[in-house]
């Protein structure tokens, strides 16, 4: 599971129906590379979170007989994290 | 889910029957790396989109008893996106 | 789905029985990184192809009650492609 | 399966219910890139471990009718490992 | 499927029961990056092999009603391979 920081919400009115109205967040790693994840936990910009990818991301949102089409879901908010902790110490 | 920009359609007459006649798009990230995705939303060259990968990409196209053999499907068009937003801010 | 160029066939007499006698191809990306894929389309050295990865690669070869153990399968031959099209334009 | 070194536990009180109270560990590769994994083996900071990713990570934790939503699980502690063994020998 | 060279066996007495006593090998790519794979073919140090990843790696080891928890399995030994063949020709 990856460690990423929340940038903010992603506005996307034109989306695949399989994502329903799930809240989407833009996250970035320590190099600034951005990804999009579904958030059911309510993370805020600046929070450091870890993300669940692949088929587990989809199961994390499973409601009865419905499938939410995501490949990345926020798994939790990390209690204490400093950005430079995750930099290469080389 | 990744954030990519639409380059244009991909012409591919000789393809696996499991892809049927699905429209294929060439997408690229901010480093210029290109990938191919199935598009059911109707994105245009220049649009910034996010993509669904893995088994979710396949489920996104599921029709009754048919399987579309993709590992990348356009999930939605992002309303506002500036290319330099997704660059490394370092 | 990735865009790769066919280098040639891969000779591998000592292989997992789950791959049967499937034709294997060596493919490379624009940086020269090589991968191995199952080819059911008949691509030739020099062709630019796109590849299907993950569980979709396996389903692409599914015969009745048989499973072919691949994680990469050629999805189609691209009609027009120039190597420098896929380089970083920066 | 990847080879990673244990940094320490990850404190995360606000987490997805699908992870239950599974112990989470922060691991890093030889470049210092960090990831989060579920640990059922009891690895200690400094241990070199290998990790199981994807759907296998989830199955590794499967209890009857329960699904633990992870994409990375510690698979074992390596008996002998020197950090510089895993550096590029070029 | 990736092309990797066998470094040698991996000694790991403390492992997840889902891996049983499967033989584990340390493999490396041409940059020296190491990974761990299950080997049922009997590859030797120095051999160049290709590997099957993801859920296919697991199915490659499937016995009746048993699941082996791997995400990487040796798929075959390549008949002829020179290390510099896989370097970037640029």
Coordinates of C-alpha atoms in Angstrom, one line a residue:
Chain A
X1 CA 0.0 0.0 0.0
X2 CA 1.4 3.4 -1.0
X3 CA 1.8 6.5 1.1
X4 CA 0.4 9.6 -0.5
X5 CA -0.6 13.2 0.5
X6 CA -4.0 14.6 -0.2
X7 CA -4.0 17.5 -2.7
X8 CA -7.7 18.1 -2.8
X9 CA -11.0 17.0 -4.4
X10 CA -11.2 16.2 -8.1
X11 CA -14.1 17.8 -10.0
X12 CA -15.3 15.4 -12.7
X13 CA -18.9 15.8 -13.8
X14 CA -18.4 13.6 -16.9
X15 CA -17.6 10.2 -15.4
X16 CA -18.1 6.5 -15.9
X17 CA -21.5 5.4 -14.3
X18 CA -19.7 2.6 -12.5
X19 CA -18.1 5.3 -10.3
X20 CA -21.5 6.7 -9.3
X21 CA -21.1 9.8 -7.2
X22 CA -18.2 8.5 -5.2
X23 CA -15.9 11.4 -3.9
X24 CA -12.6 11.5 -5.8
X25 CA -9.4 12.9 -4.4
X26 CA -6.2 14.0 -6.1
X27 CA -3.2 12.5 -4.2
X28 CA 0.5 13.0 -4.8
X29 CA 3.7 11.2 -3.7
X30 CA 6.8 12.9 -2.5
X31 CA 8.0 13.4 -6.1
X32 CA 4.7 15.3 -6.9
X33 CA 3.3 12.5 -9.1
X34 CA -0.5 12.7 -8.9
X35 CA -3.1 9.9 -8.8
X36 CA -6.8 9.8 -8.3
X37 CA -8.5 7.7 -5.5
X38 CA -11.9 7.1 -4.2
X39 CA -12.3 8.4 -0.6
X40 CA -14.8 7.0 1.8
X41 CA -13.0 8.1 5.0
X42 CA -13.1 11.8 4.6
X43 CA -9.5 12.9 4.3
X44 CA -8.5 16.5 4.1
X45 CA -6.0 18.4 1.9
X46 CA -2.5 18.0 3.5
X47 CA -3.4 14.6 5.2
X48 CA -1.0 11.8 4.6
X49 CA -2.9 8.6 3.7
X50 CA -2.2 5.1 2.5
X51 CA -4.0 3.7 -0.5
X52 CA -5.3 0.2 -1.4
X53 CA -4.8 -0.7 -5.1
X54 CA -6.1 -3.3 -7.5
X55 CA -9.0 -5.5 -6.9
X56 CA -8.9 -4.8 -3.1
X57 CA -9.7 -1.2 -3.9
X58 CA -12.9 -2.3 -5.6
X59 CA -13.9 -4.7 -2.8
X60 CA -13.4 -1.9 -0.3
X61 CA -16.4 -0.2 -1.8
X62 CA -18.5 -3.2 -2.4
X63 CA -22.1 -2.7 -1.7
X64 CA -24.6 -5.5 -2.2
X65 CA -24.6 -6.5 -5.8
X66 CA -23.0 -3.2 -6.9
X67 CA -19.5 -2.8 -8.2
X68 CA -17.6 0.5 -7.9
X69 CA -15.1 0.8 -10.7
X70 CA -12.0 2.0 -8.9
X71 CA -8.4 0.8 -8.8
X72 CA -7.3 3.0 -5.9
X73 CA -9.1 3.7 -2.6
X74 CA -8.0 5.6 0.5
X75 CA -7.3 3.0 3.2
X76 CA -6.6 5.2 6.2
X77 CA -5.2 8.5 7.5
X78 CA -1.7 8.2 9.0
X79 CA -1.6 9.6 12.5
X80 CA 1.9 11.1 12.4
X81 CA 3.9 11.7 9.2
X82 CA 6.5 14.2 8.2
X83 CA 7.1 14.7 4.5
X84 CA 10.8 14.4 4.8
X85 CA 10.4 11.0 6.6
X86 CA 9.5 9.6 3.2
X87 CA 12.4 11.1 1.3
X88 CA 15.3 9.0 0.2
X89 CA 17.9 8.9 2.9
X90 CA 20.4 7.4 0.5
Chain B
X1 CA -6.3 6.0 -11.1
X2 CA -3.8 7.8 -13.3
X3 CA -4.2 11.2 -14.8
X4 CA -3.4 11.3 -18.6
X5 CA -4.0 13.5 -21.6
X6 CA -5.7 12.3 -24.8
X7 CA -3.4 12.4 -27.8
X8 CA -5.9 11.0 -30.3
X9 CA -7.5 7.8 -31.7
X10 CA -5.5 4.7 -32.3
X11 CA -6.0 3.0 -35.7
X12 CA -5.7 -0.8 -35.3
X13 CA -7.5 -2.9 -37.8
X14 CA -5.7 -6.1 -36.8
X15 CA -6.8 -6.6 -33.2
X16 CA -7.7 -9.3 -30.8
X17 CA -11.4 -10.3 -31.2
X18 CA -11.9 -9.8 -27.5
X19 CA -11.6 -6.0 -28.0
X20 CA -14.4 -6.1 -30.6
X21 CA -14.8 -2.6 -32.2
X22 CA -14.2 -0.7 -29.0
X23 CA -12.8 2.8 -29.6
X24 CA -9.1 3.0 -28.6
X25 CA -7.4 6.2 -27.6
X26 CA -3.7 7.0 -27.2
X27 CA -3.1 8.8 -23.9
X28 CA 0.1 10.3 -22.5
X29 CA 1.4 11.3 -19.1
X30 CA 3.3 14.6 -18.4
X31 CA 6.6 12.9 -19.4
X32 CA 5.2 11.9 -22.8
X33 CA 4.9 8.2 -22.0
X34 CA 2.1 6.8 -24.1
X35 CA -0.5 4.2 -23.3
X36 CA -3.6 2.8 -25.0
X37 CA -7.1 2.8 -23.4
X38 CA -10.6 1.9 -24.3
X39 CA -12.9 5.0 -24.3
X40 CA -16.7 4.7 -23.8
X41 CA -17.1 8.4 -22.7
X42 CA -16.1 10.2 -25.9
X43 CA -13.0 12.1 -24.9
X44 CA -11.3 14.5 -27.3
X45 CA -7.6 15.2 -28.1
X46 CA -6.3 17.5 -25.5
X47 CA -8.7 16.4 -22.7
X48 CA -7.2 15.4 -19.4
X49 CA -8.8 12.2 -18.2
X50 CA -8.3 9.7 -15.4
X51 CA -8.0 6.0 -16.2
X52 CA -9.2 2.8 -14.5
X53 CA -6.7 -0.1 -14.7
X54 CA -6.6 -3.8 -14.0
X55 CA -9.7 -6.0 -13.6
X56 CA -11.8 -2.9 -12.9
X57 CA -11.1 -1.7 -16.5
X58 CA -12.6 -4.9 -17.8
X59 CA -15.6 -4.8 -15.6
X60 CA -16.2 -1.2 -16.7
X61 CA -17.1 -2.6 -20.2
X62 CA -18.9 -5.7 -19.1
X63 CA -22.0 -6.4 -21.1
X64 CA -24.0 -9.5 -20.4
X65 CA -21.9 -12.6 -20.7
X66 CA -19.3 -10.7 -22.8
X67 CA -15.8 -9.8 -21.7
X68 CA -13.9 -6.9 -23.2
X69 CA -10.2 -7.6 -23.0
X70 CA -8.8 -4.3 -21.8
X71 CA -6.5 -3.4 -18.9
X72 CA -7.1 0.4 -19.2
X73 CA -10.4 2.2 -19.6
X74 CA -11.1 6.0 -19.5
X75 CA -13.0 6.7 -16.2
X76 CA -13.9 10.3 -16.7
X77 CA -12.9 13.7 -18.1
X78 CA -11.5 16.1 -15.5
X79 CA -13.3 19.4 -15.5
X80 CA -10.3 21.7 -14.9
X81 CA -6.7 20.7 -15.3
X82 CA -3.5 22.6 -16.2
X83 CA -0.6 20.6 -17.5
X84 CA 1.8 22.3 -15.1
X85 CA -0.4 21.4 -12.1
X86 CA 0.8 17.8 -12.6
X87 CA 4.5 18.6 -12.9
X88 CA 6.8 17.9 -10.0
X89 CA 6.8 21.0 -7.8
X90 CA 9.9 19.6 -6.0
Chain C
X1 CA -2.3 -1.1 -22.5
X2 CA 1.3 -0.5 -23.4
X3 CA 2.9 0.2 -26.8
X4 CA 5.8 -2.0 -27.6
X5 CA 7.8 -3.1 -30.7
X6 CA 8.4 -6.7 -31.6
X7 CA 12.0 -7.9 -31.5
X8 CA 11.5 -11.5 -32.4
X9 CA 10.4 -14.9 -31.2
X10 CA 11.7 -16.3 -27.9
X11 CA 13.0 -19.8 -27.9
X12 CA 12.2 -21.5 -24.7
X13 CA 12.0 -25.3 -24.7
X14 CA 12.0 -25.6 -20.9
X15 CA 8.7 -23.9 -19.9
X16 CA 5.8 -24.2 -17.5
X17 CA 3.2 -26.6 -18.9
X18 CA 0.5 -24.0 -18.3
X19 CA 2.0 -22.0 -21.3
X20 CA 1.5 -25.0 -23.6
X21 CA 3.1 -24.4 -27.0
X22 CA 1.9 -20.8 -27.2
X23 CA 4.2 -18.7 -29.4
X24 CA 6.2 -16.2 -27.3
X25 CA 7.6 -12.9 -28.5
X26 CA 10.2 -10.6 -27.2
X27 CA 9.0 -7.0 -27.2
X28 CA 10.7 -3.8 -26.2
X29 CA 9.7 -0.3 -25.3
X30 CA 11.3 2.9 -26.7
X31 CA 14.0 2.7 -23.9
X32 CA 15.0 -0.9 -25.0
X33 CA 13.4 -2.6 -21.9
X34 CA 12.4 -6.1 -23.0
X35 CA 9.3 -8.1 -22.0
X36 CA 7.9 -11.5 -23.1
X37 CA 4.3 -11.8 -24.4
X38 CA 2.1 -14.5 -25.9
X39 CA 1.2 -13.7 -29.5
X40 CA -2.0 -15.2 -31.1
X41 CA -2.2 -12.5 -33.8
X42 CA 1.0 -13.3 -35.8
X43 CA 3.0 -10.1 -35.3
X44 CA 6.4 -9.7 -37.1
X45 CA 9.7 -8.3 -36.0
X46 CA 9.6 -4.5 -36.3
X47 CA 5.8 -4.3 -35.8
X48 CA 4.5 -1.9 -33.2
X49 CA 1.8 -3.6 -31.1
X50 CA -0.1 -2.9 -27.9
X51 CA -0.3 -5.4 -25.1
X52 CA -2.9 -6.5 -22.7
X53 CA -1.6 -7.2 -19.2
X54 CA -2.9 -8.9 -16.0
X55 CA -5.8 -11.2 -15.7
X56 CA -7.2 -9.9 -19.1
X57 CA -4.1 -11.3 -20.8
X58 CA -5.0 -14.7 -19.5
X59 CA -8.7 -14.4 -20.5
X60 CA -7.6 -13.4 -24.0
X61 CA -6.3 -17.0 -24.4
X62 CA -9.0 -18.8 -22.6
X63 CA -10.2 -22.0 -24.2
X64 CA -12.8 -24.1 -22.6
X65 CA -11.7 -25.2 -19.2
X66 CA -8.1 -24.4 -20.0
X67 CA -6.0 -21.7 -18.5
X68 CA -3.0 -20.3 -20.3
X69 CA -0.6 -18.8 -17.7
X70 CA 0.4 -15.5 -19.2
X71 CA 0.4 -12.0 -17.8
X72 CA 1.0 -10.3 -21.2
X73 CA -0.7 -10.9 -24.5
X74 CA -0.4 -9.0 -27.8
X75 CA -3.7 -7.2 -28.3
X76 CA -3.3 -5.8 -31.8
X77 CA -0.9 -4.5 -34.4
X78 CA -0.9 -0.7 -34.7
X79 CA -1.5 0.5 -38.3
X80 CA 0.8 3.5 -38.3
X81 CA 3.5 4.2 -35.8
X82 CA 6.8 6.0 -35.9
X83 CA 9.3 5.2 -33.2
X84 CA 9.9 8.9 -32.5
X85 CA 6.2 9.5 -32.0
X86 CA 6.5 7.7 -28.7
X87 CA 9.5 9.6 -27.5
X88 CA 9.2 12.2 -24.8
X89 CA 8.5 15.5 -26.5
X90 CA 9.1 17.4 -23.3
Chain D
X1 CA 7.8 -10.7 -4.7
X2 CA 9.8 -7.6 -3.5
X3 CA 12.6 -7.5 -1.0
X4 CA 12.1 -4.7 1.6
X5 CA 13.4 -3.7 5.0
X6 CA 11.1 -3.1 8.0
X7 CA 11.2 0.5 9.3
X8 CA 8.6 0.1 12.0
X9 CA 4.9 0.0 12.9
X10 CA 2.5 2.4 11.3
X11 CA 0.0 4.2 13.6
X12 CA -3.3 4.6 11.9
X13 CA -6.3 4.9 14.1
X14 CA -8.6 6.2 11.3
X15 CA -8.7 3.3 8.9
X16 CA -11.0 1.5 6.5
X17 CA -13.0 -1.2 8.5
X18 CA -12.0 -3.8 5.9
X19 CA -8.5 -3.7 7.4
X20 CA -9.8 -4.5 10.9
X21 CA -7.1 -4.2 13.5
X22 CA -4.4 -5.9 11.4
X23 CA -0.9 -4.8 12.3
X24 CA 0.5 -2.4 9.6
X25 CA 4.3 -2.0 9.0
X26 CA 6.2 0.6 7.1
X27 CA 8.7 -1.0 4.8
X28 CA 11.3 0.6 2.5
X29 CA 13.4 -0.5 -0.4
X30 CA 17.1 0.1 -0.9
X31 CA 16.3 3.6 -2.4
X32 CA 14.3 4.6 0.7
X33 CA 10.9 4.4 -1.0
X34 CA 8.3 3.5 1.6
X35 CA 5.3 1.2 1.4
X36 CA 2.7 -0.1 3.9
X37 CA 2.1 -3.8 4.4
X38 CA 0.0 -6.0 6.7
X39 CA 2.2 -8.2 8.9
X40 CA 1.0 -11.5 10.4
X41 CA 4.5 -13.0 10.9
X42 CA 5.8 -10.6 13.5
X43 CA 8.7 -8.9 11.8
X44 CA 10.9 -6.4 13.6
X45 CA 12.5 -3.1 12.6
X46 CA 15.6 -3.8 10.6
X47 CA 14.4 -7.2 9.3
X48 CA 14.6 -7.8 5.6
X49 CA 11.4 -9.4 4.4
X50 CA 9.8 -10.2 1.1
X51 CA 6.3 -9.1 0.3
X52 CA 3.3 -10.7 -1.5
X53 CA 1.3 -8.2 -3.6
X54 CA -2.0 -8.0 -5.4
X55 CA -4.9 -10.5 -4.9
X56 CA -2.5 -13.0 -3.3
X57 CA -1.8 -10.5 -0.4
X58 CA -5.5 -10.5 0.3
X59 CA -5.9 -14.3 0.2
X60 CA -2.9 -14.6 2.6
X61 CA -5.2 -13.1 5.3
X62 CA -8.4 -14.8 4.3
X63 CA -10.5 -16.0 7.2
X64 CA -13.8 -17.7 6.7
X65 CA -16.1 -15.4 4.8
X66 CA -14.0 -12.3 5.7
X67 CA -11.9 -10.2 3.4
X68 CA -9.0 -8.2 4.6
X69 CA -8.5 -5.3 2.2
X70 CA -4.7 -5.2 1.7
X71 CA -2.6 -5.2 -1.5
X72 CA 0.7 -6.0 0.3
X73 CA 1.4 -8.6 3.0
X74 CA 4.7 -9.7 4.5
X75 CA 5.5 -13.2 3.1
X76 CA 8.5 -14.1 5.2
X77 CA 11.6 -12.9 7.0
X78 CA 14.8 -13.5 5.0
X79 CA 17.4 -15.4 7.0
X80 CA 20.5 -13.7 5.8
X81 CA 20.6 -10.4 3.9
X82 CA 23.0 -7.5 3.6
X83 CA 21.7 -4.2 2.4
X84 CA 24.5 -3.9 -0.2
X85 CA 23.7 -7.3 -1.6
X86 CA 20.7 -5.7 -3.2
X87 CA 22.5 -2.7 -4.6
X88 CA 23.2 -2.4 -8.3
X89 CA 26.4 -4.2 -9.1
X90 CA 26.4 -2.6 -12.6
Chain E
X1 CA 6.4 -11.4 -18.6
X2 CA 9.7 -10.1 -17.4
X3 CA 13.2 -11.3 -18.3
X4 CA 15.4 -11.9 -15.2
X5 CA 18.6 -13.7 -14.2
X6 CA 18.7 -16.3 -11.4
X7 CA 21.0 -15.2 -8.5
X8 CA 20.4 -18.2 -6.3
X9 CA 18.1 -19.7 -3.7
X10 CA 16.6 -17.6 -0.9
X11 CA 16.8 -19.0 2.6
X12 CA 13.6 -18.2 4.5
X13 CA 12.7 -20.5 7.4
X14 CA 10.2 -18.0 8.8
X15 CA 7.6 -17.8 6.1
X16 CA 3.8 -17.5 5.5
X17 CA 2.2 -21.0 5.7
X18 CA 0.5 -20.2 2.3
X19 CA 3.9 -20.6 0.6
X20 CA 4.4 -24.1 2.0
X21 CA 7.9 -25.4 1.3
X22 CA 7.9 -24.0 -2.2
X23 CA 11.5 -23.3 -3.5
X24 CA 12.2 -19.6 -3.6
X25 CA 14.7 -18.0 -5.9
X26 CA 16.3 -14.5 -5.9
X27 CA 16.2 -13.1 -9.4
X28 CA 17.6 -9.8 -10.7
X29 CA 17.1 -7.6 -13.8
X30 CA 19.9 -6.1 -15.8
X31 CA 20.0 -3.1 -13.4
X32 CA 20.6 -5.4 -10.5
X33 CA 17.1 -4.9 -8.9
X34 CA 16.2 -8.1 -7.1
X35 CA 12.9 -9.9 -6.7
X36 CA 11.8 -13.2 -5.2
X37 CA 10.0 -15.9 -7.3
X38 CA 8.7 -19.4 -6.7
X39 CA 10.5 -21.9 -9.0
X40 CA 8.9 -25.2 -10.0
X41 CA 11.1 -25.7 -13.1
X42 CA 14.5 -26.1 -11.4
X43 CA 16.4 -23.1 -12.7
X44 CA 20.1 -22.6 -11.8
X45 CA 22.2 -19.6 -10.8
X46 CA 23.1 -17.7 -14.0
X47 CA 20.1 -18.9 -16.0
X48 CA 18.0 -16.3 -17.7
X49 CA 14.3 -16.9 -17.1
X50 CA 11.0 -15.2 -17.7
X51 CA 8.5 -14.8 -14.9
X52 CA 4.7 -14.8 -14.7
X53 CA 3.3 -12.2 -12.3
X54 CA 0.0 -11.5 -10.6
X55 CA -2.9 -13.9 -10.3
X56 CA -1.4 -16.1 -13.1
X57 CA 1.6 -16.7 -10.9
X58 CA -0.7 -18.2 -8.3
X59 CA -2.7 -20.3 -10.7
X60 CA 0.6 -21.7 -12.0
X61 CA 1.0 -23.5 -8.7
X62 CA -2.5 -24.4 -8.1
X63 CA -3.1 -27.8 -6.7
X64 CA -6.5 -29.2 -5.9
X65 CA -8.2 -26.9 -3.4
X66 CA -4.8 -25.4 -2.4
X67 CA -3.6 -21.9 -3.0
X68 CA 0.1 -21.0 -3.1
X69 CA 0.5 -17.4 -2.1
X70 CA 2.9 -16.1 -4.7
X71 CA 2.8 -13.1 -7.0
X72 CA 5.8 -14.2 -9.1
X73 CA 6.6 -17.6 -10.6
X74 CA 9.3 -18.7 -13.0
X75 CA 7.6 -19.5 -16.3
X76 CA 10.6 -20.9 -18.3
X77 CA 14.3 -20.9 -18.9
X78 CA 15.3 -19.0 -22.0
X79 CA 17.4 -21.1 -24.4
X80 CA 19.8 -18.4 -25.5
X81 CA 20.3 -15.1 -23.9
X82 CA 23.2 -12.7 -23.6
X83 CA 23.1 -10.1 -20.8
X84 CA 24.0 -7.3 -23.2
X85 CA 21.1 -8.2 -25.5
X86 CA 18.8 -6.8 -22.9
X87 CA 20.6 -3.5 -22.5
X88 CA 19.3 -0.3 -23.9
X89 CA 20.6 0.0 -27.5
X90 CA 19.3 3.5 -27.7

